[in-house]
mmCIF file of C-alpha atoms in Angstrom:
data_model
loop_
_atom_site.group_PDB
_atom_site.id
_atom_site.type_symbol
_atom_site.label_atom_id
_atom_site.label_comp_id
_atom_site.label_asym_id
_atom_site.label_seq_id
_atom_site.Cartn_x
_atom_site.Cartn_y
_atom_site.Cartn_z
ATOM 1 C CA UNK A 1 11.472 -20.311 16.070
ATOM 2 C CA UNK A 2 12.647 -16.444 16.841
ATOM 3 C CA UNK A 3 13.320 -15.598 20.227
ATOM 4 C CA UNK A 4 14.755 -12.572 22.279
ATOM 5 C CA UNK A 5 18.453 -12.702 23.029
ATOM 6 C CA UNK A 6 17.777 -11.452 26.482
ATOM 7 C CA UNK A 7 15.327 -13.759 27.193
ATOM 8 C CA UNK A 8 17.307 -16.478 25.711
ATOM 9 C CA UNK A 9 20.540 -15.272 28.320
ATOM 10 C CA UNK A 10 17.875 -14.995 31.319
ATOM 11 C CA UNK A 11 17.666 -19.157 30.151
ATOM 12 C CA UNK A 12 20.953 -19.457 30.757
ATOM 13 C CA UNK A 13 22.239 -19.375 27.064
ATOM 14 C CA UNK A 14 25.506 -17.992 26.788
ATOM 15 C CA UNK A 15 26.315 -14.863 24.843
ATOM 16 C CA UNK A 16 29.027 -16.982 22.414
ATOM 17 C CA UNK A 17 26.444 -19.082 21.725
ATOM 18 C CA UNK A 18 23.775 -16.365 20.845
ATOM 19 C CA UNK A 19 26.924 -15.260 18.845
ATOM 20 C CA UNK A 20 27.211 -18.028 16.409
ATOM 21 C CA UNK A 21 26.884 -18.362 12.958
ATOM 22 C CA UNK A 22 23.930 -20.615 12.589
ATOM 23 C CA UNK A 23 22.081 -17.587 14.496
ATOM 24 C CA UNK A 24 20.878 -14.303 12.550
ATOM 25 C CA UNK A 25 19.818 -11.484 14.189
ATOM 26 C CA UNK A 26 17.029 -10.081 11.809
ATOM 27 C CA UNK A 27 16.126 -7.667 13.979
ATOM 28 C CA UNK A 28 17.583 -5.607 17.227
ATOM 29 C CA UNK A 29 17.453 -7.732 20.261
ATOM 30 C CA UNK A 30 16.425 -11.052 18.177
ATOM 31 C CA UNK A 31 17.697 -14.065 16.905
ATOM 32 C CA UNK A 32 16.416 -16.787 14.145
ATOM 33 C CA UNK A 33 17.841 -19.412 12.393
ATOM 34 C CA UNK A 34 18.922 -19.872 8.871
ATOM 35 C CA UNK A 35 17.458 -17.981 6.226
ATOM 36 C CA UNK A 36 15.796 -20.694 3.352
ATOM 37 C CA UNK A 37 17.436 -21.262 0.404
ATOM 38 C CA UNK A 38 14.217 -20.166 -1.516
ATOM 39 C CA UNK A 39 11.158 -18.688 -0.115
ATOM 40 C CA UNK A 40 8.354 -16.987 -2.428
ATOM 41 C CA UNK A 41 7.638 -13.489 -1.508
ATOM 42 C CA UNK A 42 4.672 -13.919 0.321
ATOM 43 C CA UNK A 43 6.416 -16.829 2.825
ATOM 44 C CA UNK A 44 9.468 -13.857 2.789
ATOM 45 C CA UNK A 45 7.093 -11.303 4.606
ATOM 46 C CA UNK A 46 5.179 -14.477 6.846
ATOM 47 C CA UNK A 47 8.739 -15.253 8.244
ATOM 48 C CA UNK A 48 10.127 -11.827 8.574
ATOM 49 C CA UNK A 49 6.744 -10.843 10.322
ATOM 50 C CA UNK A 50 7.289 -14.141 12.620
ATOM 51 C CA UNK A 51 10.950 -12.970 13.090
ATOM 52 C CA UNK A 52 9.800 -9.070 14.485
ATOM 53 C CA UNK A 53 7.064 -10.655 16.643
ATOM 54 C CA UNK A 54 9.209 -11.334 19.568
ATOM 55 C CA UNK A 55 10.049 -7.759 19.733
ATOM 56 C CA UNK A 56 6.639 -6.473 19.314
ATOM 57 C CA UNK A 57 5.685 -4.135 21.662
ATOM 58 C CA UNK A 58 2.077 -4.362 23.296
ATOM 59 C CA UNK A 59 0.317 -1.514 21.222
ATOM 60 C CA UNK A 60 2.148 -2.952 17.941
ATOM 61 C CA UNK A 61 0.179 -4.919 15.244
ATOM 62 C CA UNK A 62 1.071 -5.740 11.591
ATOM 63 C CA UNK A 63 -0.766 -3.938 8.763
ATOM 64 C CA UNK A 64 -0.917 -3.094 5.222
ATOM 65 C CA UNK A 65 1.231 -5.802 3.239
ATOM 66 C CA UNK A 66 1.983 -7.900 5.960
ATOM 67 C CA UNK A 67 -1.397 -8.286 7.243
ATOM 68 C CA UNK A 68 -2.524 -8.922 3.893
ATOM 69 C CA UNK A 69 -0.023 -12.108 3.615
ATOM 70 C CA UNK A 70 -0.875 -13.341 7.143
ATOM 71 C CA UNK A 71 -4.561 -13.474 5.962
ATOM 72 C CA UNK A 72 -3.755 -15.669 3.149
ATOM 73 C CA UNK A 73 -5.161 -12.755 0.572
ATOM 74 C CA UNK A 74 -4.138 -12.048 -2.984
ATOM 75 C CA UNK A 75 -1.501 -9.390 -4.191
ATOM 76 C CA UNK A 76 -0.013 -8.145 -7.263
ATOM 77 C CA UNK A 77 4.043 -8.378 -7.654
ATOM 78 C CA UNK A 78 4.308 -4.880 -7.382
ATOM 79 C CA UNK A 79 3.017 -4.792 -3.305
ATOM 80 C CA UNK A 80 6.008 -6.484 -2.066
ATOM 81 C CA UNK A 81 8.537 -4.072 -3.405
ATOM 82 C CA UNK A 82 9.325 -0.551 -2.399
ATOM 83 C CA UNK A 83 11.753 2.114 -4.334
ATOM 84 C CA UNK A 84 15.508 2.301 -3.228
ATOM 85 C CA UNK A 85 17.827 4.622 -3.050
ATOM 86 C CA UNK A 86 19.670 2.838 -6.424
ATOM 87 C CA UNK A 87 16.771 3.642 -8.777
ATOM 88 C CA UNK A 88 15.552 0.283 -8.617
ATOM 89 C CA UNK A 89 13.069 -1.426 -6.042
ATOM 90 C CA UNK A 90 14.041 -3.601 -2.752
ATOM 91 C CA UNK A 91 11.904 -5.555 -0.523
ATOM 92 C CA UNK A 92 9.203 -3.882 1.758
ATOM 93 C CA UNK A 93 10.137 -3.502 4.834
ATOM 94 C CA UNK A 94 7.344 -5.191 7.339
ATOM 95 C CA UNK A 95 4.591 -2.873 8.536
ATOM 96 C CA UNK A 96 4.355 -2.597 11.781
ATOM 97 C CA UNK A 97 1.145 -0.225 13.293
ATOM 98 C CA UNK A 98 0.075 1.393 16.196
ATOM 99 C CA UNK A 99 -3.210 3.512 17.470
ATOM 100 C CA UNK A 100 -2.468 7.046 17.944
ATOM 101 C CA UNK A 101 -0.508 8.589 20.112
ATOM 102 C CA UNK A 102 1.615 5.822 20.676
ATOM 103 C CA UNK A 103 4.743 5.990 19.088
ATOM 104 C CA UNK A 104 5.404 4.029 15.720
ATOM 105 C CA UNK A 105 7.976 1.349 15.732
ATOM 106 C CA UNK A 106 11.281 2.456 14.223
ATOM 107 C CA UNK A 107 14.522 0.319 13.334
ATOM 108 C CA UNK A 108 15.682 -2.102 10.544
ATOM 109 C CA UNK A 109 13.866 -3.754 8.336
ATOM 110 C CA UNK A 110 10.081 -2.370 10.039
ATOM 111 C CA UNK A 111 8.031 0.684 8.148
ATOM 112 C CA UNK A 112 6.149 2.388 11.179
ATOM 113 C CA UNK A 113 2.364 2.980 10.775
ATOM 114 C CA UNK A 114 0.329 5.414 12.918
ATOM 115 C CA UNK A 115 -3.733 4.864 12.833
ATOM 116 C CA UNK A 116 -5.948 7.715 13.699
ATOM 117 C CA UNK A 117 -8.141 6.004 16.692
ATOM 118 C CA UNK A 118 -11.319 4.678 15.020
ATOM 119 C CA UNK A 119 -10.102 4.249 11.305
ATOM 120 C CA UNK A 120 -9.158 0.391 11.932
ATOM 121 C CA UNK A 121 -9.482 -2.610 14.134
ATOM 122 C CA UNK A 122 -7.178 -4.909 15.436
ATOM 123 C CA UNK A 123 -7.463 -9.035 15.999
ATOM 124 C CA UNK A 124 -5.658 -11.793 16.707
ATOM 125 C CA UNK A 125 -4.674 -14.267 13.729
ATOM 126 C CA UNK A 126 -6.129 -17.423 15.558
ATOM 127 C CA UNK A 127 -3.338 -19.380 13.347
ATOM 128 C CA UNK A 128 0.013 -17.506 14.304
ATOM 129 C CA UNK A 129 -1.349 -15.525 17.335
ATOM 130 C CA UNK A 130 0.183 -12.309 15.945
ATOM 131 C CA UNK A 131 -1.724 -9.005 15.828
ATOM 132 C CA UNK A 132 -3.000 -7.507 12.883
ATOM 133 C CA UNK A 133 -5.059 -5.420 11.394
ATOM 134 C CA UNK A 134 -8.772 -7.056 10.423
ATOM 135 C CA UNK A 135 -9.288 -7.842 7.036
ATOM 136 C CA UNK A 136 -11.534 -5.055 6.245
ATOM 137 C CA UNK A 137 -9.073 -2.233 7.992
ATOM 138 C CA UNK A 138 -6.055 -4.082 5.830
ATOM 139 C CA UNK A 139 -8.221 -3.591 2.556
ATOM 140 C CA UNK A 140 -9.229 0.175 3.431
ATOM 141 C CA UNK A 141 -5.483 0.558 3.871
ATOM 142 C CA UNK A 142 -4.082 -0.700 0.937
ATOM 143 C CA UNK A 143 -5.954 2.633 -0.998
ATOM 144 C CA UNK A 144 -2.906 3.994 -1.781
ATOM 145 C CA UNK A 145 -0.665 1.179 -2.797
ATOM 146 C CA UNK A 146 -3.007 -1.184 -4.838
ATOM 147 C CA UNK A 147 -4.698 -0.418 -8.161
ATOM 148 C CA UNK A 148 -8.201 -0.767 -9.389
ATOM 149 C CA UNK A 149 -8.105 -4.214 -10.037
ATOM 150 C CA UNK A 150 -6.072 -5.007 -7.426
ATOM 151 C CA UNK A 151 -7.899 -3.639 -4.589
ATOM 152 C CA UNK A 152 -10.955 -5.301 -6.023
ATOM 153 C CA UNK A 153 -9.293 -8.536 -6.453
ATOM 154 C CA UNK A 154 -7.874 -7.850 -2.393
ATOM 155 C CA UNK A 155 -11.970 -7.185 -1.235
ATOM 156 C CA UNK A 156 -12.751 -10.282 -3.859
ATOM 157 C CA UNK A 157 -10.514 -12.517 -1.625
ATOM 158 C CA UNK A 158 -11.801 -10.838 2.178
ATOM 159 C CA UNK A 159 -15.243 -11.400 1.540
ATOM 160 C CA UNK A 160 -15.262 -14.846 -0.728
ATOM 161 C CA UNK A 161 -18.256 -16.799 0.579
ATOM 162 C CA UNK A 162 -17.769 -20.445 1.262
ATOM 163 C CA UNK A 163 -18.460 -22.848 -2.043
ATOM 164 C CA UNK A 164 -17.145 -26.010 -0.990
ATOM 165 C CA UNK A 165 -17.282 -28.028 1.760
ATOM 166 C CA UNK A 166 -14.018 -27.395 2.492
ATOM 167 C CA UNK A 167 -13.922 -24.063 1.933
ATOM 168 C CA UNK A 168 -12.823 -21.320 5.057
ATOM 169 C CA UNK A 169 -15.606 -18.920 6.143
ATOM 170 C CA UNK A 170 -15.266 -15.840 4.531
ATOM 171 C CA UNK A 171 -12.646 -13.534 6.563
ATOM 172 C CA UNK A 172 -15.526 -9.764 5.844
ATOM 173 C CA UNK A 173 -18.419 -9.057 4.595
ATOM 174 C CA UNK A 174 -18.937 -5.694 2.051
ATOM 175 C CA UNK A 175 -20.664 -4.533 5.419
ATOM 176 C CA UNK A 176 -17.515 -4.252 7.175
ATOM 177 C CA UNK A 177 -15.132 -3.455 4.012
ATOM 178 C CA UNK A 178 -17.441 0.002 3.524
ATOM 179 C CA UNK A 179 -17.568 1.025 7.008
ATOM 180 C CA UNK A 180 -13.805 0.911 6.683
ATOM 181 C CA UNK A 181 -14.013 3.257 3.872
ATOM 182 C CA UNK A 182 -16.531 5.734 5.435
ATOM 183 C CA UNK A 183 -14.385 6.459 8.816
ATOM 184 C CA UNK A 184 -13.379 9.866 7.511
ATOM 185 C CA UNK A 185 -10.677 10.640 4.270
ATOM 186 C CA UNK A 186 -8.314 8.060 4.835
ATOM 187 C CA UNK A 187 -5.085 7.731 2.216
ATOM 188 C CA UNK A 188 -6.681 6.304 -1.008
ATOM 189 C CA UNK A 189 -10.215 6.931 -0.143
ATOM 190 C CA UNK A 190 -11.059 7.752 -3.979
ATOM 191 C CA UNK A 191 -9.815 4.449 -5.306
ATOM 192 C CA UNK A 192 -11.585 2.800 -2.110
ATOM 193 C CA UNK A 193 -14.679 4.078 -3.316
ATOM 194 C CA UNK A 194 -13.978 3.062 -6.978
ATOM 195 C CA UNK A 195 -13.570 -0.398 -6.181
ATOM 196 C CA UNK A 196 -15.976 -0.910 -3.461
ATOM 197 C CA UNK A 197 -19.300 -1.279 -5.535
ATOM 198 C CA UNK A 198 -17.341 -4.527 -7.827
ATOM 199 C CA UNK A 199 -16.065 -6.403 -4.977
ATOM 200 C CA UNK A 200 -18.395 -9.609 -5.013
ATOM 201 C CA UNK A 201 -18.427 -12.906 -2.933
ATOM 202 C CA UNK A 202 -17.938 -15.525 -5.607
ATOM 203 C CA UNK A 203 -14.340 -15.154 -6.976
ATOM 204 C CA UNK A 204 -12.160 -17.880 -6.061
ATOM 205 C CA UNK A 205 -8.947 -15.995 -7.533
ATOM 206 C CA UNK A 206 -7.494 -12.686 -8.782
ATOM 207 C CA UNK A 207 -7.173 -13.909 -11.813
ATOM 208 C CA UNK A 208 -10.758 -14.443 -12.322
ATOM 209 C CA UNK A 209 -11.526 -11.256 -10.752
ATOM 210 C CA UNK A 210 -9.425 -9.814 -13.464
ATOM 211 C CA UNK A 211 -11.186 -11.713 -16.024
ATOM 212 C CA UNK A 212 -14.453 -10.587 -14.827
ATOM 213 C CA UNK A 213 -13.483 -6.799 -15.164
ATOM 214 C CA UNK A 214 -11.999 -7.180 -18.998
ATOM 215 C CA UNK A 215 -15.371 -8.374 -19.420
ATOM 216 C CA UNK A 216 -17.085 -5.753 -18.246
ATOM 217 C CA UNK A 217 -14.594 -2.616 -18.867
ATOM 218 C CA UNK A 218 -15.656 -4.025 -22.306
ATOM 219 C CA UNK A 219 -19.254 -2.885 -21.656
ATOM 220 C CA UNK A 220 -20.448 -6.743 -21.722
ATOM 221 C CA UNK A 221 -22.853 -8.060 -18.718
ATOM 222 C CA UNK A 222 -21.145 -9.253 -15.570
ATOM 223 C CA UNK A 223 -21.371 -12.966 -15.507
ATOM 224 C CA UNK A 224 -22.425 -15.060 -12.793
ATOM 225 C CA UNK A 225 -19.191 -16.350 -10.934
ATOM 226 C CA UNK A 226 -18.226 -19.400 -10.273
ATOM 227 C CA UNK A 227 -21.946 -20.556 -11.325
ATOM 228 C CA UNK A 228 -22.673 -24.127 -10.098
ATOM 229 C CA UNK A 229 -23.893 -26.580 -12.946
ATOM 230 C CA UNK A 230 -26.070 -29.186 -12.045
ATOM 231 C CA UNK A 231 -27.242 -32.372 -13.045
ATOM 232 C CA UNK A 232 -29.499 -34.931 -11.161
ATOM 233 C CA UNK A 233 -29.571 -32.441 -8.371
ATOM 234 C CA UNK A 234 -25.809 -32.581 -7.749
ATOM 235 C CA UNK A 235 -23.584 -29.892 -8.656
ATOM 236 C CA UNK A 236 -20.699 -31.411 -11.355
ATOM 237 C CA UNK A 237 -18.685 -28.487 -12.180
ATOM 238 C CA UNK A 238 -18.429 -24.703 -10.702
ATOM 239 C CA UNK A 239 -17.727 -22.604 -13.965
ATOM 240 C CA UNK A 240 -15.553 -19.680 -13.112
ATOM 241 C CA UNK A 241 -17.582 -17.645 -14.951
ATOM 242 C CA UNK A 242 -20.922 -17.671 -16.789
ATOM 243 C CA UNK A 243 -24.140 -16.488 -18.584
ATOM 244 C CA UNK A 244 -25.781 -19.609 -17.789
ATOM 245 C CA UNK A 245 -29.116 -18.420 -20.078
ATOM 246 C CA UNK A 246 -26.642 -18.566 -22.902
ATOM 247 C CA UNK A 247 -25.093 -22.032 -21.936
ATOM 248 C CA UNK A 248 -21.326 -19.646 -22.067
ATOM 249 C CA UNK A 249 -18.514 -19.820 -19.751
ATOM 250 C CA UNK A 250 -15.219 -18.281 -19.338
ATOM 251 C CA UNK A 251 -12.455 -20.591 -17.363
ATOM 252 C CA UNK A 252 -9.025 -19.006 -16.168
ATOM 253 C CA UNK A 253 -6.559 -21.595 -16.933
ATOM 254 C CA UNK A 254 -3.587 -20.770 -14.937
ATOM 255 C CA UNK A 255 -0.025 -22.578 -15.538
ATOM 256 C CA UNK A 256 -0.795 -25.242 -13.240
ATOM 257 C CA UNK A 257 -3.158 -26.932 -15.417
ATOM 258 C CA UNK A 258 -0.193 -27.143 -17.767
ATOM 259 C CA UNK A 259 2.243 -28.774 -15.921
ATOM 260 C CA UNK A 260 0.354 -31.024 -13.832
ATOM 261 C CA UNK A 261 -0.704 -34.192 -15.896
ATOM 262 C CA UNK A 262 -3.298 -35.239 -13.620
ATOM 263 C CA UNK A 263 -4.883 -31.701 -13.211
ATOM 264 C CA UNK A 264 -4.823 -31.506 -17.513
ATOM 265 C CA UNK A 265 -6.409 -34.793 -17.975
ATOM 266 C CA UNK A 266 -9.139 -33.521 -15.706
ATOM 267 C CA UNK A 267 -9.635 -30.482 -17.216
ATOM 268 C CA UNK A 268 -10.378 -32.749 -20.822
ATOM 269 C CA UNK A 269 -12.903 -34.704 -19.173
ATOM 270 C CA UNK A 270 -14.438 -31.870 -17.273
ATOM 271 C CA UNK A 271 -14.891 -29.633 -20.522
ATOM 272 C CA UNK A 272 -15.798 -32.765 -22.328
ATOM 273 C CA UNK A 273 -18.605 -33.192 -20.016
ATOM 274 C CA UNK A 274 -19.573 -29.539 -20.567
ATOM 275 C CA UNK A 275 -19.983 -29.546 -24.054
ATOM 276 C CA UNK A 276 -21.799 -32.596 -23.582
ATOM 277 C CA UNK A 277 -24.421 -30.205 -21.793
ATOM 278 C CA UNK A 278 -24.184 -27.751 -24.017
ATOM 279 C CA UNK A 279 -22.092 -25.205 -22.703
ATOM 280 C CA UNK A 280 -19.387 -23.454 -24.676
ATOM 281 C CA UNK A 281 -15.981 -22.743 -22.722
ATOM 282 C CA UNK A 282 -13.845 -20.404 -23.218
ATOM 283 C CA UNK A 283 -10.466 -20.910 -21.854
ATOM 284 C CA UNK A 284 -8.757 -17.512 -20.747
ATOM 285 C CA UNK A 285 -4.654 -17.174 -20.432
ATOM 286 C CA UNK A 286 -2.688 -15.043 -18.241
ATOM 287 C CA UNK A 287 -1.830 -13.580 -21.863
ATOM 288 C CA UNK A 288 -5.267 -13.490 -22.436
ATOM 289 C CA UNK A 289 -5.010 -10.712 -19.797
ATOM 290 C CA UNK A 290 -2.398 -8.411 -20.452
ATOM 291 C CA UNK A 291 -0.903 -8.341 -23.889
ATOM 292 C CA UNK A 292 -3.680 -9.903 -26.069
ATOM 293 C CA UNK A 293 -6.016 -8.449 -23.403
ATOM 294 C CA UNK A 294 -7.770 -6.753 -27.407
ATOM 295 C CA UNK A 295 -7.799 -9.661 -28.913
ATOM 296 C CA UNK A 296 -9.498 -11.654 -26.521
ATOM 297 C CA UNK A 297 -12.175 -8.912 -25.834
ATOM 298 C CA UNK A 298 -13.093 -9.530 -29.378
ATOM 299 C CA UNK A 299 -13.593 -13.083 -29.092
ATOM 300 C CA UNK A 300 -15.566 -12.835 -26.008
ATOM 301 C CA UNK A 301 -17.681 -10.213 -27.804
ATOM 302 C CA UNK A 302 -18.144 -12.729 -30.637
ATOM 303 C CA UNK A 303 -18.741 -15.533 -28.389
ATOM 304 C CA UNK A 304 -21.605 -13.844 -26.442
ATOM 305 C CA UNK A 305 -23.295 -12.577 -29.663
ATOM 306 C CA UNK A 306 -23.060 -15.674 -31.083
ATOM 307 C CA UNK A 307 -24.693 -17.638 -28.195
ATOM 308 C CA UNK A 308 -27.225 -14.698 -28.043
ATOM 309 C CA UNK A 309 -27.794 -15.026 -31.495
ATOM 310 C CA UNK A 310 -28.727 -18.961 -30.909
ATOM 311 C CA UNK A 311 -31.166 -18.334 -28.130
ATOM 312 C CA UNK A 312 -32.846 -15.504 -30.077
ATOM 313 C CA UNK A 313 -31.177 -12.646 -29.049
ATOM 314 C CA UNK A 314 -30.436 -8.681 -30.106
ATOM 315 C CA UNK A 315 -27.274 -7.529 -29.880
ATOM 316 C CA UNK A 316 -27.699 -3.645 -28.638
ATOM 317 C CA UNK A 317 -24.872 -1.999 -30.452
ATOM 318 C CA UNK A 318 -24.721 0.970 -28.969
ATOM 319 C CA UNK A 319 -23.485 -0.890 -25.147
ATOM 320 C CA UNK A 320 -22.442 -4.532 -26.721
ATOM 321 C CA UNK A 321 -24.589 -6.043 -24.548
ATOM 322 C CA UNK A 322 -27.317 -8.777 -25.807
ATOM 323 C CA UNK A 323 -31.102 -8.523 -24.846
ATOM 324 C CA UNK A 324 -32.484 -11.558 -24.482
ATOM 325 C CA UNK A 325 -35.915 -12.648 -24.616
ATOM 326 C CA UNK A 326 -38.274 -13.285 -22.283
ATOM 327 C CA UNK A 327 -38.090 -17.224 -22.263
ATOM 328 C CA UNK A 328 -34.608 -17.597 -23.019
ATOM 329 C CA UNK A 329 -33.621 -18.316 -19.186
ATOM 330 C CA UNK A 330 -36.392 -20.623 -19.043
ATOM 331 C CA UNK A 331 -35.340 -22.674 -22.121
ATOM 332 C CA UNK A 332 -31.908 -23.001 -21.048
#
């Protein structure tokens, strides 16, 4: 656990000791123990952030990338680095906020944030007990940094609504993530705006979130998400995305289903049992996503007109979408 040298000394323990080698000193005036052999990058910025706290002053708070991690919410790669001075990228430094005027923490390893009074709130992370920015203030701040899909992946994850019984309350609501936005012309206010109206409650990942936009960048409907499929009044499968009149679903299959056995042989029997219903499936890649991002547009496009086609649909060429008729839903 990171302590304060001085408090440590005020304990009793001696400077040598605060001076050995099994003892880093991350930041000024603290100490921590040895760094892990391998961390991932978001437990890099959780310990890092746990490292600073004893040196928090009172009107400090983490923000922007760091909040985002201590929330538990999805980023892209490219949030954790910054540009050095090698023409290459480093780490980000933790950011570290404060309410105007107070003055924004400076030093090693901590990126200083000032916040206008009024464009953010602050809370307590019941888990850690560190301060941070609330989910909807993080998301209105990472405007500049995030992209697009990103930020709507980011909102995606603040406002997901519970699905199982297990599942967290969600951390916002929209509510909250647009009064963020409308505070005034914050940094990034134009892509805040752009993703705002796609955020939605259902998406369990970014990668579906991504999914969900190919889909509808290529001018097709927006699916239901994560659309619960009954039968005998009990819900058997949640498909990650769907046109339930059309009996058509879209799975994100990330590489975990590959390498665990036990999560593949479930994944046979639960698409087995799909088909037995009648549903198609059709299993998307991370690939799927980025470089055969065209070729899987045109299977989806093919897939949907075909199911349209089998339900008695008209494919409206000029937007690629499918009318349907009247009793299609009903027949499904």
């Amino acid at each position: 656990m990171p302590f304060l040298a001085a408090q440590a000394r005020l304990l009793g323990v001696s400077p040598s000791r605060l001076r050995a080698s099994d003892l880093r000193s991350p930041y000024h005036g603290t100490r921590a123990g040895e760094m892990p052999a391998i961390e991932t990058m978001e437990d890099s910025v959780r310990r890092r952030a746990l490292e600073y706290s004893p040196a928090m002053r009172s009107a400090e708070f983490f923000c922007l990338v760091a909040a985002a991690v201590l929330w538990g919410a999805p980023l892209p790669f490219y949030a954790f680095q910054v540009p050095s001075n090698e023409d290459g990228f480093t780490e980000r430094p933790v950011d570290v906020g404060v309410i105007l005027p107070a003055r924004a923490a400076r030093g090693r390893g901590v990126r200083g944030r000032s916040i206008r009074a009024g464009w953010g709130s602050v809370r307590t992370d019941p888990a850690t007990g560190l301060r941070l920015t609330s989910p909807a203030t993080t998301w209105a701040m990472m405007g500049p940094i995030l992209g697009r899909d990103d930020l709507v992946a980011l909102g995606d994850g603040f406002v997901r609504e519970p699905m199982r019984s297990d599942d967290p309350p969600a951390l916002a609501t929209i509510g909250e993530l647009t009064a963020a936005v409308d505070v005034g012309r914050r940094p990034g206010v134009r892509a805040l705006r752009e993703a705002l109206p796609l955020i939605r409650t259902r998406s369990r990942s970014r990668k579906e979130t991504q999914t969900r936009l190919v889909l509808t960048d290529a001018r097709l409907p927006e699916p239901e998400l994560n659309f619960p499929v009954l039968v005998g009044g009990s819900i058997v499968a949640l498909i990650d995305l769907a046109f339930p009149e059309l009996l058509l679903g879209f799975e994100y299959e990330g590489e975990q289903h590959l390498i665990d056995p036990e999560q593949w042989a479930s994944d046979i029997r639960r698409y087995e049992m799909l088909t037995s219903l009648g549903w198609r499936i059709i299993r998307v890649t991370k690939s799927d996503l980025r470089a055969q991002r065209a070729n899987f547009v045109a299977r989806a496009r093919a897939a949907y007109s075909a199911a349209a086609a089998s339900r008695g649909g008209l494919l409206d060429r000029s937007s690629s979408a499918v009318r349907l008729p009247q009793n299609a839903i009903s027949n499904a």
